[in-house]
Amino acid sequence: MTAARAQAGLQRLDGLHAAILSDLQQAVFPQSPWSVADCVSLISHPGTFGWLLLDNQTQPCAFLLARQTLNEVEILTFGVTAGSRRLGHGSRLLAALLEDAQQRKFNTVVLEVAASNDAAIGLYRKIGFVPVGTRPRYYRTENSNEDALLLRLHIEEERL
């Protein structure tokens, strides 16, 4: 991690952050909250890594959790709290992920996103993600089922 990113309040996730990650994940995705135990299990799983972003150096406001699978990186969960959106926090976390993935010699990042999440889809496309498929009725809530778009990014050195 660069000094600039450290100053921006970017912290590597570890098991000590499980409760914070659970709270953030619940704030961003209240329809599918993760327990602290879920977060501990994911964070401690080999090949899983991620970051927290602190707003004003003190308040956790964004997170990204990913895992390496064979020859690619999969984003497991990624979000920014409502009051901290449109401030570049999502872009900052994705930049950290891409830098880390390239250092690990991975050249592909994949993710799933709700088909109705226009803000997230716009961010991903701006960075270079392209749609590669759909998972019908992937996100299930009490009232509906929503498709997930599968997106993929091929990492290029000059992108970083």
Tab-separated table of C-alpha atoms in Angstrom:
chain	number	residue	atom	x	y	z
A	1	MET	CA	0.000	0.000	0.000
A	2	THR	CA	1.324	3.417	-0.898
A	3	ALA	CA	1.797	6.177	1.657
A	4	ALA	CA	-0.903	8.228	-0.064
A	5	ARG	CA	-3.428	5.427	0.345
A	6	ALA	CA	-2.491	4.987	3.994
A	7	GLN	CA	-3.083	8.710	4.536
A	8	ALA	CA	-6.451	8.406	2.833
A	9	GLY	CA	-7.612	6.065	5.603
A	10	LEU	CA	-7.285	2.807	3.686
A	11	GLN	CA	-6.725	-0.169	6.000
A	12	ARG	CA	-6.206	-3.851	5.205
A	13	LEU	CA	-9.010	-6.007	6.560
A	14	ASP	CA	-8.155	-8.620	9.153
A	15	GLY	CA	-10.057	-10.641	11.724
A	16	LEU	CA	-10.129	-7.695	14.115
A	17	HIS	CA	-12.317	-5.819	11.620
A	18	ALA	CA	-15.062	-8.471	11.468
A	19	ALA	CA	-17.579	-6.539	13.595
A	20	ILE	CA	-16.931	-3.336	11.633
A	21	LEU	CA	-17.315	-5.173	8.326
A	22	SER	CA	-20.554	-6.773	9.546
A	23	ASP	CA	-21.963	-3.368	10.570
A	24	LEU	CA	-20.959	-1.751	7.267
A	25	GLN	CA	-22.280	-4.646	5.209
A	26	GLN	CA	-25.599	-4.457	7.061
A	27	ALA	CA	-25.799	-0.675	6.534
A	28	VAL	CA	-25.157	-0.997	2.799
A	29	PHE	CA	-27.061	-4.259	2.189
A	30	PRO	CA	-29.769	-4.433	4.889
A	31	GLN	CA	-31.688	-7.068	2.917
A	32	SER	CA	-28.784	-9.544	3.227
A	33	PRO	CA	-26.731	-8.772	6.335
A	34	TRP	CA	-23.668	-10.778	7.294
A	35	SER	CA	-23.081	-11.759	10.902
A	36	VAL	CA	-19.792	-11.122	12.664
A	37	ALA	CA	-19.155	-14.882	12.511
A	38	ASP	CA	-19.718	-14.825	8.723
A	39	CYS	CA	-17.204	-11.994	8.412
A	40	VAL	CA	-14.609	-13.721	10.609
A	41	SER	CA	-14.946	-16.868	8.521
A	42	LEU	CA	-14.553	-15.012	5.221
A	43	ILE	CA	-11.707	-12.735	6.313
A	44	SER	CA	-9.717	-15.643	7.734
A	45	HIS	CA	-10.183	-17.889	4.697
A	46	PRO	CA	-6.937	-18.357	2.724
A	47	GLY	CA	-6.852	-16.200	-0.384
A	48	THR	CA	-9.354	-13.664	0.942
A	49	PHE	CA	-8.264	-10.048	1.301
A	50	GLY	CA	-9.764	-6.585	1.406
A	51	TRP	CA	-9.832	-3.087	2.801
A	52	LEU	CA	-11.781	-0.677	4.944
A	53	LEU	CA	-11.852	2.994	4.080
A	54	LEU	CA	-12.091	5.492	6.905
A	55	ASP	CA	-13.804	8.798	6.222
A	56	ASN	CA	-11.798	11.651	7.765
A	57	GLN	CA	-9.321	9.052	9.061
A	58	THR	CA	-11.707	7.881	11.795
A	59	GLN	CA	-15.121	6.637	10.659
A	60	PRO	CA	-15.372	3.425	8.586
A	61	CYS	CA	-17.455	4.280	5.522
A	62	ALA	CA	-16.568	1.786	2.786
A	63	PHE	CA	-15.297	-1.751	2.339
A	64	LEU	CA	-14.192	-4.243	-0.267
A	65	LEU	CA	-13.646	-7.951	0.300
A	66	ALA	CA	-12.257	-10.192	-2.442
A	67	ARG	CA	-10.743	-13.612	-2.894
A	68	GLN	CA	-8.320	-15.134	-5.301
A	69	THR	CA	-9.598	-18.119	-7.249
A	70	LEU	CA	-7.254	-20.004	-9.549
A	71	ASN	CA	-6.220	-17.247	-11.949
A	72	GLU	CA	-8.561	-14.392	-11.085
A	73	VAL	CA	-9.824	-12.201	-8.269
A	74	GLU	CA	-13.506	-12.255	-7.323
A	75	ILE	CA	-15.073	-9.332	-5.467
A	76	LEU	CA	-17.233	-10.891	-2.746
A	77	THR	CA	-18.731	-7.716	-1.310
A	78	PHE	CA	-18.106	-4.038	-1.861
A	79	GLY	CA	-19.987	-1.013	-0.641
A	80	VAL	CA	-19.979	2.579	0.505
A	81	THR	CA	-22.342	3.878	3.189
A	82	ALA	CA	-25.102	6.196	1.971
A	83	GLY	CA	-23.644	9.371	3.488
A	84	SER	CA	-20.229	8.765	1.937
A	85	ARG	CA	-21.217	8.015	-1.651
A	86	ARG	CA	-20.093	10.018	-4.685
A	87	LEU	CA	-16.890	11.112	-2.918
A	88	GLY	CA	-14.510	8.777	-4.753
A	89	HIS	CA	-14.359	6.154	-2.002
A	90	GLY	CA	-15.512	3.328	-4.266
A	91	SER	CA	-12.963	4.281	-6.911
A	92	ARG	CA	-10.244	4.397	-4.264
A	93	LEU	CA	-11.053	0.888	-3.055
A	94	LEU	CA	-11.192	-0.493	-6.592
A	95	ALA	CA	-7.825	1.121	-7.377
A	96	ALA	CA	-6.336	-0.590	-4.310
A	97	LEU	CA	-7.793	-3.908	-5.455
A	98	LEU	CA	-6.440	-3.557	-8.994
A	99	GLU	CA	-2.983	-2.601	-7.732
A	100	ASP	CA	-2.960	-5.549	-5.350
A	101	ALA	CA	-4.265	-7.982	-7.977
A	102	GLN	CA	-1.566	-6.969	-10.407
A	103	GLN	CA	1.144	-7.363	-7.747
A	104	ARG	CA	-0.212	-10.876	-7.118
A	105	LYS	CA	0.055	-11.515	-10.894
A	106	PHE	CA	-3.692	-11.794	-11.483
A	107	ASN	CA	-5.035	-10.259	-14.650
A	108	THR	CA	-8.798	-10.666	-14.262
A	109	VAL	CA	-11.325	-9.380	-11.714
A	110	VAL	CA	-14.918	-10.641	-11.663
A	111	LEU	CA	-18.002	-9.623	-9.704
A	112	GLU	CA	-21.776	-9.812	-9.553
A	113	VAL	CA	-23.950	-6.723	-9.203
A	114	ALA	CA	-27.700	-6.248	-8.973
A	115	ALA	CA	-29.044	-5.382	-12.422
A	116	SER	CA	-30.873	-2.365	-10.949
A	117	ASN	CA	-27.780	-0.889	-9.245
A	118	ASP	CA	-27.108	1.784	-11.865
A	119	ALA	CA	-24.601	3.713	-9.727
A	120	ALA	CA	-22.402	0.668	-9.150
A	121	ILE	CA	-22.697	-0.485	-12.757
A	122	GLY	CA	-21.663	2.997	-13.908
A	123	LEU	CA	-18.589	2.938	-11.659
A	124	TYR	CA	-17.581	-0.521	-12.842
A	125	ARG	CA	-17.995	0.391	-16.515
A	126	LYS	CA	-16.020	3.604	-16.038
A	127	ILE	CA	-13.116	1.514	-14.751
A	128	GLY	CA	-13.423	-0.937	-17.638
A	129	PHE	CA	-15.582	-3.824	-16.423
A	130	VAL	CA	-17.705	-5.395	-19.152
A	131	PRO	CA	-20.807	-7.567	-18.826
A	132	VAL	CA	-20.201	-11.259	-19.493
A	133	GLY	CA	-23.442	-12.842	-18.310
A	134	THR	CA	-26.502	-12.780	-16.092
A	135	ARG	CA	-27.597	-14.860	-13.123
A	136	PRO	CA	-31.411	-14.834	-13.227
A	137	ARG	CA	-33.174	-14.163	-9.896
A	138	TYR	CA	-29.830	-14.263	-8.056
A	139	TYR	CA	-30.702	-11.672	-5.409
A	140	ARG	CA	-33.733	-12.783	-3.438
A	141	THR	CA	-35.649	-10.526	-1.105
A	142	GLU	CA	-38.982	-10.887	0.641
A	143	ASN	CA	-40.796	-9.179	-2.221
A	144	SER	CA	-38.846	-10.005	-5.360
A	145	ASN	CA	-36.036	-11.756	-7.138
A	146	GLU	CA	-33.499	-9.699	-9.043
A	147	ASP	CA	-31.010	-10.653	-11.704
A	148	ALA	CA	-27.284	-10.253	-11.120
A	149	LEU	CA	-25.042	-9.003	-13.892
A	150	LEU	CA	-21.687	-10.762	-14.140
A	151	LEU	CA	-18.914	-8.299	-14.919
A	152	ARG	CA	-15.276	-8.921	-15.781
A	153	LEU	CA	-12.224	-6.683	-16.013
A	154	HIS	CA	-8.931	-7.608	-17.612
A	155	ILE	CA	-6.240	-5.700	-15.706
A	156	GLU	CA	-3.752	-3.811	-17.798
A	157	GLU	CA	-0.606	-2.347	-16.307
A	158	GLU	CA	-1.242	1.085	-17.794
A	159	ARG	CA	-4.694	1.229	-16.141
A	160	LEU	CA	-2.986	1.568	-12.760
